């Protein structure tokens, strides 16, 4: 899960009225953990839960040819996308990674638009933000790269 704390995005683990928040890039005032979560160095801090802006998850979609694809990664100006549409995948050179999931790395200009779906864990509501490629790269960096979500 993710949270916002003082205008920045962090991973969060609730602990009663407190929460451990962390990310994988240095943060002033946070302690560096040598072991880290999952064996990776991270920077973490325990804060009052009420000082965070709730818990949420984020997912990204890309649209092309009237179809929606889930975004798995952004690599430079390419987007790695997933689909369950085997017919489309076979026709367009996707590789099956796990039945029935197909993956491909595609140039960003092949997509018509992108979406970020923010799911509020507390109330179950989704907020969908439509984006162009420039906005997508900024959002991906903020929500995926900094917190390794």
Coordinates of N, CA and C in Angstrom, one line a residue:
X1 N 0.8 -1.2 0.0 CA 0.0 0.0 0.0 C 0.9 1.2 0.0
X2 N 0.3 2.3 -0.4 CA 1.0 3.6 -0.5 C 0.2 4.6 0.4
X3 N 1.0 5.7 0.7 CA 0.3 6.8 1.4 C 1.0 8.1 1.0
X4 N 0.4 9.2 1.3 CA 1.1 10.5 1.1 C 1.4 11.1 2.5
X5 N 2.6 11.5 2.6 CA 3.1 12.1 3.9 C 3.9 13.4 3.5
X6 N 3.5 14.5 4.0 CA 4.1 15.8 3.7 C 4.4 16.0 2.2
X7 N 3.4 15.7 1.4 CA 3.4 15.9 0.0 C 4.2 14.9 -0.8
X8 N 4.7 13.9 -0.2 CA 5.5 12.9 -0.9 C 4.9 11.5 -0.8
X9 N 5.2 10.6 -1.7 CA 4.6 9.3 -1.7 C 5.5 8.2 -1.0
X10 N 5.0 7.4 -0.2 CA 5.7 6.4 0.5 C 4.9 5.1 0.6
X11 N 5.6 4.0 0.7 CA 5.0 2.7 1.1 C 4.6 2.8 2.6
X12 N 3.6 2.1 3.0 CA 3.1 2.2 4.3 C 2.7 0.8 4.9
X13 N 3.0 0.7 6.2 CA 2.5 -0.5 6.9 C 1.9 0.0 8.2
X14 N 0.6 -0.2 8.4 CA -0.1 0.3 9.6 C 0.3 -0.5 10.8
X15 N 0.4 0.2 12.0 CA 0.7 -0.4 13.2 C -0.1 0.3 14.3
X16 N -1.4 0.0 14.4 CA -2.3 0.6 15.3 C -2.5 2.1 14.9
X17 N -2.1 3.0 15.9 CA -2.2 4.4 15.6 C -0.9 5.0 14.9
X18 N 0.0 4.1 14.7 CA 1.3 4.5 14.1 C 1.4 3.8 12.7
X19 N 2.4 4.2 12.0 CA 2.6 3.6 10.7 C 4.1 3.7 10.3
X20 N 4.6 2.6 9.8 CA 6.0 2.6 9.2 C 5.8 3.1 7.8
X21 N 6.6 4.1 7.4 CA 6.5 4.5 6.0 C 8.0 4.5 5.4
X22 N 8.1 4.1 4.2 CA 9.5 4.0 3.6 C 9.4 4.1 2.1
X23 N 10.6 4.4 1.5 CA 10.8 4.3 0.1 C 12.3 4.0 -0.1
X24 N 12.7 3.8 -1.4 CA 14.0 3.3 -1.7 C 15.0 4.4 -2.2
X25 N 14.5 5.6 -2.1 CA 15.4 6.8 -2.4 C 15.6 7.6 -1.1
X26 N 16.8 8.2 -0.9 CA 17.1 8.9 0.3 C 16.1 10.0 0.6
X27 N 15.7 10.1 1.9 CA 14.8 11.1 2.4 C 15.4 11.7 3.7
X28 N 15.4 13.1 3.7 CA 15.9 13.7 4.9 C 15.1 13.4 6.1
X29 N 15.8 13.1 7.2 CA 15.0 12.8 8.5 C 14.6 11.3 8.6
X30 N 14.8 10.5 7.6 CA 14.5 9.1 7.6 C 15.8 8.3 7.9
X31 N 15.6 7.2 8.6 CA 16.8 6.3 8.9 C 17.0 5.3 7.7
X32 N 18.2 5.2 7.4 CA 18.6 4.2 6.3 C 18.7 2.8 7.0
X33 N 18.0 1.9 6.4 CA 18.1 0.5 6.9 C 19.0 -0.3 6.0
X34 N 20.0 -0.9 6.6 CA 21.0 -1.6 5.9 C 20.5 -2.9 5.3
X35 N 19.6 -3.6 6.1 CA 19.0 -4.8 5.6 C 17.9 -4.5 4.7
X36 N 17.1 -3.6 5.0 CA 16.0 -3.2 4.2 C 14.9 -4.2 4.1
X37 N 13.8 -3.8 3.4 CA 12.7 -4.7 3.2 C 12.9 -5.5 2.0
X38 N 12.8 -6.8 2.1 CA 13.1 -7.7 1.0 C 14.6 -7.7 0.6
X39 N 15.5 -7.3 1.5 CA 16.9 -7.3 1.2 C 17.4 -6.1 0.5
X40 N 16.6 -5.1 0.3 CA 17.0 -3.9 -0.4 C 17.1 -2.7 0.6
X41 N 18.1 -1.9 0.4 CA 18.2 -0.7 1.3 C 17.1 0.2 1.1
X42 N 16.5 0.7 2.2 CA 15.4 1.6 2.1 C 15.6 2.7 3.2
X43 N 14.7 3.7 3.1 CA 14.8 4.8 4.1 C 13.4 4.9 4.7
X44 N 13.4 4.7 6.1 CA 12.1 4.5 6.7 C 11.9 5.4 8.0
X45 N 10.7 5.6 8.4 CA 10.4 6.4 9.6 C 9.0 5.9 10.1
X46 N 8.9 6.0 11.5 CA 7.6 5.7 12.1 C 6.9 7.0 12.3
X47 N 5.7 7.1 11.9 CA 4.9 8.4 12.0 C 3.5 8.1 12.6
X48 N 2.8 9.1 13.0 CA 1.4 8.9 13.5 C 0.6 8.7 12.2
X49 N -0.3 7.7 12.3 CA -1.1 7.4 11.2 C -2.0 8.6 10.7
X50 N -2.4 9.4 11.7 CA -3.2 10.6 11.4 C -2.5 11.6 10.6
X51 N -1.2 11.5 10.5 CA -0.4 12.5 9.7 C -0.2 12.1 8.3
X52 N -0.7 10.9 7.9 CA -0.7 10.5 6.6 C -2.1 10.7 5.9
X53 N -2.1 10.6 4.6 CA -3.3 10.9 3.9 C -4.0 9.6 3.4
X54 N -4.2 8.6 4.3 CA -4.8 7.4 4.0 C -4.0 6.4 3.2
X55 N -4.6 5.3 2.9 CA -3.8 4.2 2.2 C -4.5 4.0 0.8
X56 N -3.6 3.8 -0.2 CA -4.1 3.6 -1.5 C -3.2 2.7 -2.3
X57 N -3.7 2.2 -3.4 CA -2.9 1.5 -4.4 C -3.0 2.3 -5.7
X58 N -2.0 2.0 -6.6 CA -2.0 2.7 -7.9 C -1.7 1.7 -9.0
X59 N -2.5 1.8 -10.1 CA -2.2 1.0 -11.3 C -2.3 1.9 -12.5
X60 N -1.6 1.5 -13.6 CA -1.6 2.2 -14.8 C -2.1 1.4 -16.0
X61 N -2.8 2.1 -16.9 CA -3.3 1.4 -18.1 C -2.9 2.3 -19.3
X62 N -2.7 1.6 -20.4 CA -2.4 2.2 -21.7 C -3.4 1.8 -22.7
X63 N -3.8 2.7 -23.6 CA -4.9 2.4 -24.6 C -4.4 2.5 -26.0
X64 N -4.7 1.5 -26.8 CA -4.3 1.4 -28.2 C -5.3 0.5 -29.0
X65 N -5.7 0.9 -30.2 CA -6.6 0.1 -31.0 C -7.9 -0.2 -30.3
X66 N -8.3 0.7 -29.4 CA -9.6 0.5 -28.7 C -9.5 -0.5 -27.6
X67 N -8.3 -0.9 -27.2 CA -8.1 -1.9 -26.1 C -7.3 -1.2 -25.0
X68 N -7.6 -1.7 -23.8 CA -6.8 -1.3 -22.6 C -5.8 -2.4 -22.2
X69 N -4.6 -1.9 -21.9 CA -3.5 -2.8 -21.5 C -3.0 -2.3 -20.1
X70 N -2.7 -3.3 -19.2 CA -2.1 -2.9 -17.9 C -0.6 -2.6 -18.1
X71 N -0.1 -1.6 -17.6 CA 1.3 -1.2 -17.7 C 2.1 -1.9 -16.6
X72 N 3.1 -2.7 -17.0 CA 4.0 -3.4 -16.1 C 5.3 -2.7 -15.8
X73 N 5.7 -1.9 -16.8 CA 7.0 -1.1 -16.6 C 7.1 -0.1 -17.7
X74 N 7.9 0.9 -17.4 CA 8.3 2.0 -18.4 C 9.8 1.9 -18.6
X75 N 10.2 1.8 -19.8 CA 11.7 1.6 -20.1 C 12.0 2.7 -21.1
X76 N 12.5 3.8 -20.7 CA 12.8 4.9 -21.6 C 11.6 5.4 -22.2
X77 N 11.4 5.3 -23.6 CA 10.2 5.7 -24.3 C 9.4 4.5 -24.7
X78 N 9.6 3.4 -24.1 CA 8.8 2.2 -24.3 C 8.0 1.8 -23.1
X79 N 6.9 1.1 -23.3 CA 6.0 0.7 -22.3 C 5.8 -0.8 -22.3
X80 N 6.0 -1.4 -21.2 CA 5.8 -2.9 -21.1 C 4.4 -3.1 -20.7
X81 N 3.6 -3.8 -21.5 CA 2.2 -3.9 -21.2 C 1.8 -5.4 -21.1
X82 N 0.7 -5.6 -20.4 CA 0.1 -7.0 -20.3 C -1.3 -7.0 -20.8
X83 N -1.7 -8.1 -21.4 CA -3.1 -8.3 -21.8 C -3.5 -9.8 -21.6
X84 N -4.8 -10.0 -21.5 CA -5.3 -11.3 -21.4 C -6.0 -11.7 -22.7
X85 N -5.9 -10.8 -23.7 CA -6.5 -11.0 -25.0 C -5.6 -11.8 -25.9
X86 N -5.7 -13.2 -25.9 CA -4.7 -14.0 -26.6 C -4.7 -13.8 -28.1
X87 N -5.9 -13.6 -28.7 CA -6.0 -13.4 -30.1 C -5.2 -12.1 -30.5
X88 N -5.5 -11.0 -29.9 CA -4.7 -9.8 -30.1 C -3.2 -10.0 -29.9
X89 N -2.9 -10.6 -28.8 CA -1.5 -10.8 -28.4 C -0.7 -11.6 -29.5
X90 N -1.3 -12.7 -30.0 CA -0.7 -13.5 -31.0 C -0.5 -12.8 -32.3
X91 N -1.5 -12.0 -32.6 CA -1.5 -11.2 -33.9 C -0.4 -10.1 -33.8
X92 N -0.1 -9.6 -32.6 CA 0.8 -8.5 -32.5 C 2.2 -8.8 -31.8
X93 N 2.5 -10.1 -31.8 CA 3.9 -10.4 -31.3 C 4.1 -10.4 -29.8
X94 N 3.1 -10.5 -29.0 CA 3.2 -10.6 -27.6 C 3.8 -12.0 -27.2
X95 N 4.3 -12.1 -26.0 CA 4.8 -13.4 -25.5 C 4.0 -13.8 -24.3
X96 N 3.6 -15.1 -24.3 CA 2.9 -15.6 -23.2 C 3.8 -15.7 -22.0
X97 N 3.5 -15.1 -20.9 CA 4.3 -15.2 -19.7 C 3.7 -16.2 -18.7
X98 N 2.4 -16.3 -18.7 CA 1.7 -17.2 -17.8 C 0.3 -17.3 -18.4
X99 N -0.2 -18.5 -18.5 CA -1.5 -18.6 -19.1 C -2.6 -18.0 -18.2
X100 N -3.4 -17.1 -18.6 CA -3.6 -16.5 -20.0 C -3.0 -15.1 -20.1
X101 N -1.8 -14.9 -19.7 CA -1.3 -13.5 -19.6 C -0.2 -13.3 -20.7
X102 N -0.3 -12.2 -21.5 CA 0.7 -12.0 -22.5 C 1.3 -10.6 -22.3
X103 N 2.6 -10.5 -22.7 CA 3.4 -9.3 -22.4 C 4.1 -8.8 -23.7
X104 N 4.3 -7.5 -23.8 CA 5.1 -7.0 -24.9 C 5.7 -5.6 -24.5
X105 N 6.8 -5.2 -25.1 CA 7.4 -3.9 -24.9 C 7.1 -3.1 -26.2
X106 N 6.4 -2.0 -26.0 CA 5.9 -1.2 -27.2 C 6.3 0.2 -27.1
X107 N 6.6 0.9 -28.2 CA 6.9 2.3 -28.2 C 5.8 3.1 -27.7
X108 N 6.1 4.1 -26.8 CA 5.0 4.9 -26.2 C 4.1 5.6 -27.2
X109 N 4.6 6.0 -28.4 CA 3.8 6.7 -29.4 C 2.8 5.8 -30.0
X110 N 2.8 4.5 -29.7 CA 1.8 3.6 -30.2 C 0.5 3.6 -29.4
X111 N 0.5 4.3 -28.3 CA -0.7 4.4 -27.4 C -1.4 5.7 -27.6
X112 N -2.7 5.7 -27.5 CA -3.5 6.9 -27.7 C -3.6 7.7 -26.4
X113 N -3.6 7.0 -25.3 CA -3.7 7.7 -24.0 C -3.3 6.7 -22.9
X114 N -3.1 7.3 -21.7 CA -2.8 6.5 -20.5 C -3.7 6.9 -19.4
X115 N -3.9 6.0 -18.4 CA -4.7 6.3 -17.2 C -3.9 5.8 -16.0
X116 N -4.1 6.6 -14.9 CA -3.7 6.2 -13.6 C -4.9 5.9 -12.8
X117 N -5.0 4.7 -12.2 CA -6.1 4.4 -11.3 C -5.6 4.3 -9.9
X118 N -6.1 5.2 -9.1 CA -5.8 5.3 -7.6 C -6.9 4.7 -6.9
X119 N -6.7 3.6 -6.2 CA -7.7 2.9 -5.4 C -7.6 3.2 -3.9
X120 N -8.6 3.9 -3.3 CA -8.6 4.2 -1.9 C -8.9 3.0 -1.1
X121 N -8.0 2.5 -0.3 CA -8.2 1.2 0.4 C -9.3 1.4 1.5
X122 N -9.4 2.5 2.1 CA -10.3 2.7 3.2 C -11.8 2.7 2.7
X123 N -12.1 3.4 1.6 CA -13.5 3.5 1.2 C -13.8 2.7 -0.1
X124 N -12.8 2.1 -0.7 CA -13.0 1.3 -1.9 C -13.2 2.1 -3.2
X125 N -13.1 3.4 -3.2 CA -13.3 4.2 -4.3 C -12.1 4.3 -5.2
X126 N -12.3 4.4 -6.5 CA -11.3 4.6 -7.5 C -11.3 6.0 -8.1
X127 N -10.1 6.6 -8.2 CA -10.0 7.8 -8.9 C -9.2 7.6 -10.2
X128 N -9.8 7.9 -11.4 CA -9.1 7.7 -12.6 C -8.6 9.0 -13.2
X129 N -7.3 9.1 -13.6 CA -6.8 10.3 -14.2 C -6.2 9.9 -15.5
X130 N -6.8 10.6 -16.6 CA -6.3 10.4 -17.9 C -5.1 11.2 -18.1
X131 N -4.1 10.7 -18.9 CA -2.8 11.3 -19.1 C -2.3 11.2 -20.5
X132 N -1.4 12.1 -20.9 CA -0.6 11.9 -22.1 C 0.7 11.3 -21.7
X133 N 1.6 11.1 -22.6 CA 2.8 10.3 -22.4 C 3.7 11.1 -21.4
X134 N 3.8 12.4 -21.5 CA 4.7 13.2 -20.6 C 4.1 13.0 -19.1
X135 N 2.8 13.2 -19.0 CA 2.2 13.0 -17.6 C 2.4 11.6 -17.1
X136 N 2.3 10.6 -18.0 CA 2.5 9.2 -17.6 C 3.9 9.0 -17.1
X137 N 4.9 9.5 -17.7 CA 6.3 9.3 -17.3 C 6.5 9.9 -15.9
X138 N 5.9 11.1 -15.7 CA 6.1 11.8 -14.4 C 5.4 11.0 -13.3
X139 N 4.1 10.5 -13.6 CA 3.4 9.7 -12.6 C 4.1 8.4 -12.3
X140 N 4.6 7.8 -13.4 CA 5.3 6.5 -13.2 C 6.5 6.7 -12.3
X141 N 7.2 7.7 -12.5 CA 8.4 8.0 -11.7 C 8.0 8.2 -10.2
X142 N 7.0 8.9 -10.0 CA 6.5 9.3 -8.6 C 6.0 8.0 -7.9
X143 N 5.2 7.3 -8.5 CA 4.5 6.2 -7.9 C 5.2 4.8 -8.0
X144 N 6.0 4.6 -9.0 CA 6.6 3.3 -9.2 C 8.1 3.3 -8.9
X145 N 8.8 4.2 -9.4 CA 10.3 4.2 -9.2 C 10.7 4.6 -7.8
X146 N 10.1 5.7 -7.3 CA 10.6 6.2 -6.0 C 10.2 5.2 -4.8
X147 N 9.1 4.6 -4.9 CA 8.7 3.7 -3.9 C 8.8 2.2 -4.2
X148 N 9.1 1.9 -5.5 CA 9.3 0.6 -6.0 C 8.0 -0.2 -5.7
X149 N 6.9 0.4 -6.1 CA 5.6 -0.2 -5.8 C 5.3 -1.3 -6.7

